[in-house]
XYZ file of N, CA and C in Angstrom:
690
model
N -35.653 -176.000 54.531
C -36.214 -176.258 53.195
C -37.693 -175.936 53.202
N -38.158 -175.268 52.173
C -39.569 -174.917 52.060
C -40.347 -176.124 51.566
N -41.235 -176.713 52.426
C -41.945 -177.939 52.020
C -42.887 -177.713 50.852
N -43.272 -176.435 50.623
C -44.204 -176.171 49.534
C -43.492 -175.864 48.213
N -42.147 -175.747 48.238
C -41.410 -175.426 47.017
C -41.517 -176.580 46.030
N -41.783 -176.274 44.761
C -41.903 -177.357 43.770
C -40.561 -178.063 43.577
N -40.637 -179.372 43.378
C -39.423 -180.140 43.127
C -38.894 -179.872 41.727
N -37.570 -179.709 41.623
C -36.952 -179.496 40.333
C -36.907 -180.820 39.564
N -37.276 -180.799 38.281
C -37.224 -182.048 37.512
C -35.784 -182.540 37.372
N -35.649 -183.865 37.335
C -34.324 -184.471 37.158
C -33.928 -184.363 35.688
N -32.737 -183.860 35.441
C -32.255 -183.690 34.074
C -31.360 -184.856 33.664
N -31.047 -184.909 32.359
C -30.125 -185.934 31.873
C -28.748 -185.777 32.511
N -28.340 -184.512 32.744
C -27.045 -184.274 33.385
C -27.035 -184.820 34.798
N -28.179 -184.701 35.500
C -28.270 -185.243 36.864
C -28.091 -186.756 36.843
N -28.743 -187.404 35.871
C -28.636 -188.867 35.778
C -27.202 -189.270 35.437
N -26.605 -188.558 34.469
C -25.232 -188.876 34.073
C -24.278 -188.685 35.242
N -24.452 -187.596 36.005
C -23.583 -187.339 37.146
C -23.756 -188.402 38.223
N -24.997 -188.851 38.421
C -25.260 -189.905 39.401
C -24.529 -191.187 39.025
N -24.614 -191.562 37.725
C -23.957 -192.795 37.297
C -22.441 -192.691 37.420
N -21.879 -191.486 37.118
C -20.441 -191.298 37.269
C -20.030 -191.430 38.721
N -20.835 -190.874 39.608
C -20.500 -190.887 41.043
C -20.890 -192.188 41.737
N -21.603 -193.060 41.016
C -22.036 -194.324 41.623
C -21.626 -195.465 40.705
N -20.322 -195.783 40.655
C -19.835 -196.779 39.688
C -20.374 -198.180 39.928
N -20.873 -198.468 41.137
C -21.369 -199.822 41.410
C -22.861 -199.958 41.144
N -23.468 -198.930 40.530
C -24.914 -198.971 40.296
C -25.304 -200.174 39.457
N -24.568 -200.401 38.347
C -24.926 -201.511 37.463
C -24.525 -202.857 38.041
N -23.646 -202.849 39.046
C -23.352 -204.111 39.730
C -24.546 -204.531 40.579
N -25.211 -203.533 41.151
C -26.376 -203.824 41.998
C -27.652 -203.975 41.184
N -27.605 -203.516 39.929
C -28.778 -203.623 39.052
C -28.336 -204.171 37.703
N -27.696 -205.338 37.733
C -27.133 -205.916 36.516
C -28.192 -206.211 35.467
N -29.446 -206.435 35.922
C -30.493 -206.750 34.957
C -30.755 -205.601 33.974
N -30.384 -204.376 34.382
C -30.599 -203.229 33.497
C -29.717 -203.288 32.259
N -28.532 -203.892 32.382
C -27.619 -203.968 31.247
C -28.251 -204.690 30.062
N -29.121 -205.649 30.379
C -29.775 -206.406 29.315
C -31.135 -205.832 28.942
N -31.783 -205.165 29.898
C -33.146 -204.695 29.639
C -33.205 -203.334 28.960
N -32.202 -202.473 29.203
C -32.194 -201.170 28.553
C -31.879 -201.355 27.071
N -32.729 -200.828 26.207
C -32.588 -201.002 24.766
C -32.171 -199.677 24.116
N -31.150 -199.770 23.251
C -30.663 -198.612 22.506
C -30.688 -198.932 21.018
N -30.811 -197.890 20.209
C -30.779 -198.084 18.756
C -29.343 -198.164 18.291
N -29.001 -199.234 17.575
C -27.647 -199.415 17.061
C -27.549 -198.866 15.647
N -26.575 -197.956 15.373
C -26.404 -197.460 13.999
C -25.787 -198.495 13.071
N -25.275 -199.586 13.651
C -24.587 -200.595 12.842
C -25.539 -201.675 12.329
N -26.452 -202.129 13.187
C -27.345 -203.217 12.788
C -28.755 -202.726 12.518
N -29.052 -201.459 12.828
C -30.359 -200.892 12.523
C -31.492 -201.433 13.366
N -31.222 -201.887 14.565
C -32.263 -202.391 15.459
C -31.871 -202.069 16.893
N -32.802 -202.293 17.785
C -32.539 -202.034 19.196
C -31.646 -203.129 19.760
N -30.664 -202.713 20.559
C -29.766 -203.654 21.226
C -29.676 -203.277 22.698
N -29.157 -204.176 23.472
C -29.033 -203.893 24.895
C -27.902 -202.913 25.144
N -27.898 -202.320 26.328
C -26.847 -201.384 26.714
C -25.483 -202.052 26.633
N -25.411 -203.310 27.042
C -24.138 -204.025 27.013
C -23.664 -204.234 25.569
N -24.607 -204.605 24.677
C -24.231 -204.808 23.276
C -23.770 -203.504 22.638
N -24.472 -202.435 22.987
C -24.081 -201.134 22.415
C -22.695 -200.737 22.876
N -22.380 -201.016 24.158
C -21.047 -200.705 24.668
C -19.979 -201.516 23.938
N -20.281 -202.764 23.637
C -19.338 -203.601 22.883
C -19.124 -203.013 21.490
N -20.207 -202.539 20.839
C -20.080 -201.919 19.525
C -19.181 -200.690 19.572
N -19.374 -199.868 20.602
C -18.570 -198.652 20.749
C -17.097 -199.008 20.916
N -16.818 -200.027 21.738
C -15.435 -200.431 21.968
C -14.816 -200.997 20.685
N -15.617 -201.740 19.914
C -15.103 -202.272 18.652
C -14.787 -201.144 17.673
N -15.648 -200.130 17.630
C -15.412 -199.006 16.727
C -14.153 -198.248 17.130
N -13.971 -198.046 18.430
C -12.754 -197.374 18.904
C -11.521 -198.196 18.556
N -11.620 -199.513 18.707
C -10.492 -200.381 18.373
C -10.182 -200.309 16.887
N -11.243 -200.256 16.044
C -11.024 -200.159 14.601
C -10.317 -198.858 14.244
N -10.720 -197.749 14.891
C -10.072 -196.465 14.624
C -8.606 -196.489 15.053
N -8.329 -197.123 16.186
C -6.945 -197.233 16.645
C -6.114 -198.086 15.689
N -6.708 -199.155 15.163
C -5.999 -200.002 14.212
C -5.686 -199.234 12.932
N -6.637 -198.416 12.459
C -6.403 -197.614 11.266
C -5.287 -196.596 11.490
N -5.296 -195.962 12.662
C -4.240 -194.991 12.982
C -2.889 -195.672 13.069
N -2.860 -196.864 13.672
C -1.592 -197.593 13.784
C -1.080 -197.993 12.398
N -1.998 -198.436 11.525
C -1.592 -198.819 10.166
C -1.056 -197.613 9.402
N -1.685 -196.445 9.600
C -1.218 -195.240 8.922
C 0.164 -194.830 9.420
N 0.377 -194.947 10.736
C 1.694 -194.617 11.302
C 2.760 -195.555 10.750
N 2.434 -196.847 10.634
C 3.396 -197.809 10.095
C 3.710 -197.482 8.637
N 2.660 -197.119 7.857
C 2.875 -196.788 6.455
C 3.776 -195.568 6.306
N 3.497 -194.518 7.112
C 4.344 -193.325 7.059
C 5.782 -193.652 7.459
N 5.924 -194.507 8.478
C 7.262 -194.892 8.897
C 8.015 -195.623 7.802
N 7.310 -196.517 7.098
C 7.949 -197.247 5.997
C 8.322 -196.299 4.856
N 7.440 -195.331 4.550
C 7.744 -194.363 3.493
C 8.964 -193.521 3.865
N 9.016 -193.076 5.122
C 10.157 -192.268 5.551
C 11.453 -193.063 5.510
N 11.376 -194.328 5.907
C 12.563 -195.181 5.841
C 13.039 -195.335 4.401
N 12.075 -195.500 3.477
C 12.437 -195.620 2.071
C 13.078 -194.355 1.528
N 12.559 -193.194 1.912
C 13.134 -191.926 1.458
C 14.548 -191.743 1.989
N 14.747 -192.083 3.259
C 16.086 -191.945 3.838
C 17.076 -192.891 3.168
N 16.603 -194.068 2.801
C 17.484 -195.016 2.108
C 17.884 -194.473 0.742
N 16.926 -193.880 0.016
C 17.245 -193.291 -1.288
C 18.201 -192.119 -1.140
N 17.979 -191.299 -0.111
C 18.875 -190.164 0.129
C 20.284 -190.650 0.438
N 20.388 -191.717 1.214
C 21.690 -192.280 1.559
C 22.429 -192.767 0.310
N 21.714 -193.482 -0.559
C 22.341 -194.006 -1.771
C 22.771 -192.883 -2.704
N 21.926 -191.862 -2.842
C 22.260 -190.718 -3.687
C 23.482 -189.978 -3.147
N 23.535 -189.811 -1.826
C 24.683 -189.145 -1.201
C 25.962 -189.942 -1.434
N 25.874 -191.249 -1.308
C 27.050 -192.095 -1.559
C 27.522 -191.965 -3.010
N 26.576 -191.868 -3.933
C 26.946 -191.701 -5.342
C 27.685 -190.378 -5.551
N 27.244 -189.309 -4.881
C 27.913 -188.014 -5.017
C 29.322 -188.066 -4.429
N 29.475 -188.763 -3.316
C 30.792 -188.873 -2.693
C 31.766 -189.655 -3.568
N 31.227 -190.529 -4.408
C 32.095 -191.364 -5.250
C 32.542 -190.658 -6.525
N 32.029 -189.463 -6.805
C 32.397 -188.734 -8.027
C 33.783 -188.125 -7.845
N 34.710 -188.486 -8.710
C 36.077 -187.970 -8.613
C 36.262 -186.654 -9.366
N 35.616 -186.512 -10.489
C 35.768 -185.316 -11.317
C 34.723 -184.282 -10.907
N 35.119 -183.142 -10.360
C 34.137 -182.131 -9.946
C 33.202 -181.713 -11.073
N 33.699 -181.689 -12.310
C 32.868 -181.281 -13.438
C 31.688 -182.225 -13.663
N 31.791 -183.454 -13.146
C 30.717 -184.428 -13.312
C 29.662 -184.325 -12.217
N 29.909 -183.499 -11.215
C 28.986 -183.411 -10.089
C 27.602 -182.879 -10.454
N 27.480 -181.807 -11.251
C 26.130 -181.328 -11.581
C 25.250 -182.411 -12.210
N 25.802 -183.164 -13.151
C 25.024 -184.244 -13.768
C 24.708 -185.332 -12.756
N 25.650 -185.619 -11.853
C 25.411 -186.629 -10.824
C 24.272 -186.195 -9.902
N 24.211 -184.907 -9.606
C 23.137 -184.379 -8.752
C 21.791 -184.508 -9.451
N 21.687 -183.979 -10.672
C 20.398 -183.956 -11.360
C 19.948 -185.349 -11.791
N 20.862 -186.119 -12.373
C 20.494 -187.466 -12.823
C 20.152 -188.354 -11.624
N 20.892 -188.183 -10.538
C 20.622 -188.985 -9.354
C 19.269 -188.671 -8.745
N 18.917 -187.381 -8.685
C 17.603 -187.009 -8.155
C 16.484 -187.553 -9.032
N 16.662 -187.435 -10.343
C 15.630 -187.931 -11.258
C 15.438 -189.432 -11.103
N 16.533 -190.165 -10.977
C 16.461 -191.624 -10.911
C 16.049 -192.115 -9.531
N 16.687 -191.603 -8.492
C 16.449 -192.100 -7.145
C 15.075 -191.720 -6.598
N 14.610 -190.503 -6.939
C 13.363 -189.999 -6.369
C 12.250 -189.871 -7.405
N 12.501 -190.401 -8.618
C 11.484 -190.429 -9.658
C 10.919 -189.030 -9.925
N 11.812 -188.060 -10.106
C 11.414 -186.686 -10.427
C 11.429 -186.536 -11.946
N 10.315 -186.168 -12.557
C 10.251 -186.106 -14.028
C 11.251 -185.139 -14.656
N 11.434 -183.958 -14.036
C 12.367 -182.987 -14.605
C 13.210 -182.371 -13.476
N 14.499 -182.249 -13.743
C 15.422 -181.629 -12.793
C 16.348 -180.700 -13.571
N 16.532 -179.490 -13.063
C 17.468 -178.541 -13.676
C 18.331 -177.924 -12.590
N 19.516 -177.477 -12.997
C 20.467 -176.918 -12.044
C 21.291 -175.831 -12.712
N 21.453 -174.717 -12.022
C 22.360 -173.662 -12.451
C 23.217 -173.233 -11.265
N 24.501 -172.976 -11.569
C 25.446 -172.501 -10.563
C 26.057 -171.198 -11.050
N 26.528 -170.391 -10.118
C 27.241 -169.162 -10.471
C 28.364 -168.925 -9.463
N 29.324 -168.130 -9.885
C 30.467 -167.881 -9.011
C 31.385 -169.067 -8.869
N 31.365 -169.983 -9.856
C 32.218 -171.169 -9.767
C 33.667 -170.790 -10.077
N 34.583 -171.678 -9.744
C 36.001 -171.435 -10.007
C 36.261 -171.408 -11.520
N 37.340 -170.758 -11.901
C 37.630 -170.507 -13.323
C 37.659 -171.764 -14.201
N 38.147 -172.929 -13.735
C 38.167 -174.092 -14.633
C 36.782 -174.495 -15.146
N 35.705 -174.100 -14.426
C 34.365 -174.513 -14.827
C 33.471 -173.318 -15.168
N 34.061 -172.141 -15.310
C 33.267 -170.929 -15.550
C 32.502 -170.983 -16.866
N 33.004 -171.727 -17.862
C 32.351 -171.791 -19.159
C 31.480 -173.042 -19.340
N 31.340 -173.818 -18.298
C 30.534 -175.035 -18.402
C 29.048 -174.670 -18.551
N 28.250 -175.500 -19.212
C 26.822 -175.194 -19.413
C 26.074 -174.947 -18.110
N 26.433 -175.690 -17.050
C 25.715 -175.507 -15.794
C 26.021 -174.165 -15.133
N 27.077 -173.487 -15.578
C 27.444 -172.190 -15.011
C 26.960 -171.037 -15.879
N 26.129 -171.323 -16.868
C 25.638 -170.299 -17.787
C 24.111 -170.175 -17.667
N 23.597 -168.975 -17.938
C 22.157 -168.819 -18.120
C 21.365 -168.338 -16.938
N 21.986 -168.118 -15.783
C 21.260 -167.606 -14.621
C 21.442 -166.088 -14.558
N 20.368 -165.342 -14.747
C 20.450 -163.885 -14.736
C 20.654 -163.367 -13.317
N 20.940 -162.079 -13.208
C 21.079 -161.462 -11.886
C 19.784 -161.588 -11.090
N 18.645 -161.462 -11.791
C 17.357 -161.584 -11.098
C 17.170 -162.996 -10.543
N 17.564 -164.000 -11.334
C 17.429 -165.380 -10.870
C 18.345 -165.643 -9.674
N 19.525 -165.073 -9.707
C 20.445 -165.248 -8.583
C 19.903 -164.568 -7.322
N 19.352 -163.373 -7.499
C 18.776 -162.666 -6.352
C 17.566 -163.424 -5.809
N 16.780 -163.991 -6.719
C 15.619 -164.778 -6.299
C 16.054 -165.989 -5.480
N 17.092 -166.683 -5.938
C 17.578 -167.854 -5.200
C 18.053 -167.468 -3.811
N 18.768 -166.353 -3.716
C 19.265 -165.912 -2.412
C 18.114 -165.507 -1.488
N 17.013 -165.026 -2.072
C 15.867 -164.604 -1.254
C 15.129 -165.786 -0.638
N 15.336 -166.985 -1.173
C 14.666 -168.167 -0.628
C 15.399 -168.633 0.622
N 14.781 -168.447 1.766
C 15.419 -168.889 3.011
C 15.165 -170.368 3.281
N 14.224 -170.956 2.553
C 13.958 -172.386 2.614
C 13.424 -172.812 1.250
N 13.375 -174.088 0.953
C 12.882 -174.512 -0.353
C 11.456 -174.027 -0.615
N 11.210 -173.641 -1.864
C 9.850 -173.324 -2.299
C 9.207 -174.598 -2.798
N 7.948 -174.802 -2.450
C 7.230 -176.004 -2.870
C 5.803 -175.597 -3.197
N 5.356 -175.842 -4.430
C 3.993 -175.477 -4.776
C 3.776 -175.406 -6.268
N 2.678 -174.732 -6.653
C 2.332 -174.592 -8.075
C 3.377 -173.751 -8.792
N 3.519 -174.002 -10.073
C 4.484 -173.284 -10.902
C 4.237 -171.777 -10.820
N 5.181 -171.003 -10.260
C 4.972 -169.560 -10.130
C 5.395 -168.771 -11.369
N 5.919 -169.458 -12.385
C 6.305 -168.800 -13.623
C 7.568 -167.971 -13.530
N 8.470 -168.326 -12.621
C 9.713 -167.578 -12.483
C 10.731 -168.062 -13.519
N 11.795 -167.285 -13.695
C 12.798 -167.589 -14.714
C 13.372 -168.997 -14.623
N 13.712 -169.517 -13.413
C 14.323 -170.853 -13.355
C 13.495 -171.962 -13.988
N 12.174 -171.742 -14.142
C 11.357 -172.762 -14.800
C 11.833 -172.976 -16.235
N 12.351 -171.920 -16.860
C 12.800 -172.017 -18.248
C 14.081 -172.837 -18.385
N 14.723 -173.162 -17.283
C 15.914 -174.010 -17.351
C 15.541 -175.462 -17.628
N 14.272 -175.820 -17.425
C 13.825 -177.199 -17.613
C 13.753 -177.543 -19.095
N 13.842 -178.833 -19.380
C 13.754 -179.286 -20.769
C 12.370 -179.030 -21.353
N 11.327 -179.134 -20.518
C 9.952 -178.904 -20.977
C 9.236 -178.034 -19.944
N 9.425 -176.723 -19.982
C 8.818 -175.837 -18.979
C 7.298 -175.925 -18.934
N 6.660 -176.149 -20.078
C 5.197 -176.175 -20.107
C 4.628 -177.361 -19.335
N 5.433 -178.390 -19.122
C 4.960 -179.577 -18.394
C 5.168 -179.459 -16.892
N 5.733 -178.353 -16.455
C 6.007 -178.153 -15.023
C 4.770 -177.565 -14.350
N 3.970 -178.413 -13.736
C 2.752 -177.964 -13.057
C 3.034 -177.646 -11.594
N 3.820 -178.477 -10.947
C 4.240 -178.195 -9.567
C 5.758 -178.244 -9.494
N 6.311 -177.451 -8.566
C 7.765 -177.268 -8.500
C 8.274 -177.338 -7.071
N 9.555 -177.685 -6.980
C 10.330 -177.474 -5.755
C 11.594 -176.732 -6.178
N 11.850 -175.609 -5.552
C 13.021 -174.784 -5.845
C 13.923 -174.805 -4.616
N 15.143 -175.315 -4.788
C 16.054 -175.513 -3.669
C 17.274 -174.615 -3.823
N 17.404 -173.580 -2.992
C 18.602 -172.744 -3.048
C 19.803 -173.500 -2.495
N 20.971 -173.266 -3.088
C 22.206 -173.941 -2.675
C 23.132 -172.921 -2.031
N 23.568 -173.214 -0.807
C 24.419 -172.300 -0.053
C 25.583 -173.052 0.569
N 26.686 -172.331 0.742
C 27.818 -172.899 1.466
C 27.527 -172.950 2.961
N 26.802 -171.940 3.443
C 26.436 -171.858 4.853
C 25.040 -171.275 4.936
N 24.417 -171.441 6.077
C 23.023 -171.036 6.226
C 22.809 -169.557 5.943
N 23.755 -168.706 6.354
C 23.598 -167.259 6.183
C 24.311 -166.731 4.935
N 24.833 -167.620 4.103
C 25.562 -167.200 2.898
C 24.594 -166.994 1.741
N 24.962 -166.152 0.763
C 24.124 -166.025 -0.436
C 24.131 -167.320 -1.227
N 23.085 -167.527 -1.999
C 23.004 -168.751 -2.808
C 24.033 -168.726 -3.925
N 24.635 -169.883 -4.207
C 25.546 -169.990 -5.346
C 24.950 -170.864 -6.445
N 23.685 -171.280 -6.248
C 23.031 -172.101 -7.246
C 21.582 -172.346 -6.877
N 20.860 -172.962 -7.798
C 19.449 -173.271 -7.568
C 19.099 -174.574 -8.274
N 18.472 -175.469 -7.525
C 17.964 -176.734 -8.060
C 16.471 -176.583 -8.336
N 16.039 -177.050 -9.493
C 14.622 -176.998 -9.855
C 14.128 -178.423 -10.061
N 13.142 -178.833 -9.266
C 12.494 -180.134 -9.420
C 11.070 -179.878 -9.900
N 10.659 -180.556 -10.957
C 9.348 -180.272 -11.556
C 8.593 -181.549 -11.868
N 7.257 -181.432 -11.806
C 6.391 -182.571 -12.104
C 5.131 -182.088 -12.816
N 4.574 -182.903 -13.709
C 3.280 -182.568 -14.314
C 2.107 -182.814 -13.365
N 2.372 -183.446 -12.230
C 1.349 -183.760 -11.230
C 1.253 -182.607 -10.233
N 0.099 -181.962 -10.148
C -0.079 -180.828 -9.245
C 0.061 -181.239 -7.790
N -0.104 -182.523 -7.475
C -0.025 -182.978 -6.090
C 1.397 -183.362 -5.666
N 2.318 -183.423 -6.633
C 3.668 -183.908 -6.307
C 4.377 -182.949 -5.361
N 4.369 -181.655 -5.680
C 5.020 -180.656 -4.832
C 3.957 -179.647 -4.385
N 3.241 -179.993 -3.322
C 2.161 -179.147 -2.838
C 2.686 -178.105 -1.862
N 2.041 -176.926 -1.879
C 2.457 -175.853 -0.980
C 2.278 -176.242 0.477
N 1.330 -177.139 0.757
C 1.070 -177.543 2.138
C 2.050 -178.594 2.643
N 2.881 -179.119 1.750
C 3.824 -180.167 2.146
C 4.984 -179.578 2.951
N 5.537 -180.377 3.848
C 6.707 -179.943 4.598
C 7.934 -179.876 3.707
N 8.864 -179.022 4.075
C 10.063 -178.827 3.244
C 11.333 -179.342 3.923
N 11.183 -180.033 5.059
C 12.381 -180.488 5.766
C 13.213 -181.439 4.918
N 12.551 -182.382 4.250
C 13.300 -183.349 3.445
C 13.930 -182.672 2.233
N 13.198 -181.742 1.604
C 13.762 -180.998 0.480
C 14.968 -180.182 0.923
N 14.884 -179.596 2.121
C 16.017 -178.822 2.634
C 17.234 -179.724 2.820
N 16.999 -180.968 3.227
C 18.115 -181.909 3.392
C 18.740 -182.253 2.046
N 17.897 -182.437 1.029
C 18.408 -182.695 -0.314
C 19.248 -181.515 -0.791
N 18.735 -180.282 -0.579
C 19.478 -179.095 -0.982
C 20.815 -178.985 -0.272
N 20.833 -179.307 1.017
C 22.079 -179.228 1.776
C 23.098 -180.239 1.269
N 22.633 -181.464 0.952
C 23.545 -182.486 0.436
C 24.106 -182.083 -0.930
N 23.207 -181.547 -1.785
C 23.662 -181.122 -3.112
C 24.654 -179.972 -2.995
N 24.376 -179.011 -2.122
C 25.259 -177.858 -1.950
C 26.631 -178.295 -1.446
N 26.651 -179.245 -0.523
C 27.924 -179.716 0.014
C 28.776 -180.347 -1.086
N 28.127 -181.123 -1.957
C 28.881 -181.760 -3.040
C 29.324 -180.736 -4.081
N 28.427 -179.846 -4.478
C 28.712 -178.891 -5.545
C 29.656 -177.777 -5.116
N 29.838 -177.614 -3.834
C 30.770 -176.573 -3.363
C 32.200 -176.863 -3.800
N 32.484 -178.088 -4.260
C 33.808 -178.404 -4.801
C 34.098 -177.615 -6.077
N 33.053 -177.088 -6.707
C 33.226 -176.306 -7.924
C 33.466 -174.828 -7.651
N 33.377 -174.419 -6.402
C 33.541 -173.010 -6.053
C 35.015 -172.704 -5.760
N 35.382 -171.436 -5.847
C 36.741 -171.072 -5.428
C 36.944 -171.402 -3.951
N 38.173 -171.610 -3.579
C 38.479 -171.917 -2.185
C 38.001 -170.775 -1.292
N 37.374 -171.153 -0.168
C 36.871 -170.156 0.764
C 38.041 -169.423 1.409
N 37.846 -168.127 1.660
C 38.918 -167.317 2.306
C 39.098 -167.751 3.743
């Protein structure tokens, strides 16, 4: 070592590394815990190192409590949604007359999930129901559009034809469009339209897993109106 070489100044990183590598330092110098003063953002005055550490731990605990409360709230909301889905599914299973199924689907969704507007169109149904109102009014373009949806659409009103199936299209600010299929790779045989005047109700950033489950349940029930599969 060169005795004439200038000593390197001690940095904050050096001090921090020393304290990490010397965990018993404050045990041997316990008086420092009370004598070192730090500015507290909570009380606006200088506090001891020990008091500041307690504040930090309390803040971390508060954040953990908030996260736990949020997780519990989400869990309760999900449980409530699953319960509503279960009741709606049971109502569909109890329908004896296939012709009553479309109304059971739309009325049940409106009532169970508090959806302001619900519309439904089917095509390719069996001959006994070919002239029913729910089997009329879907153009070839609307049918092709439904088949092009590989998952439910959720977001702002895009101004597509199915919006006009609603009782009040002008009040549809946000939408969920649910294609109905017999199987995952099959073309759509119908389309469910859920609409709300609230732009936040069906946001594009929202997940579509639950909507996909609703569509699958509706498709399973409404498939009773289709011709027998080959």
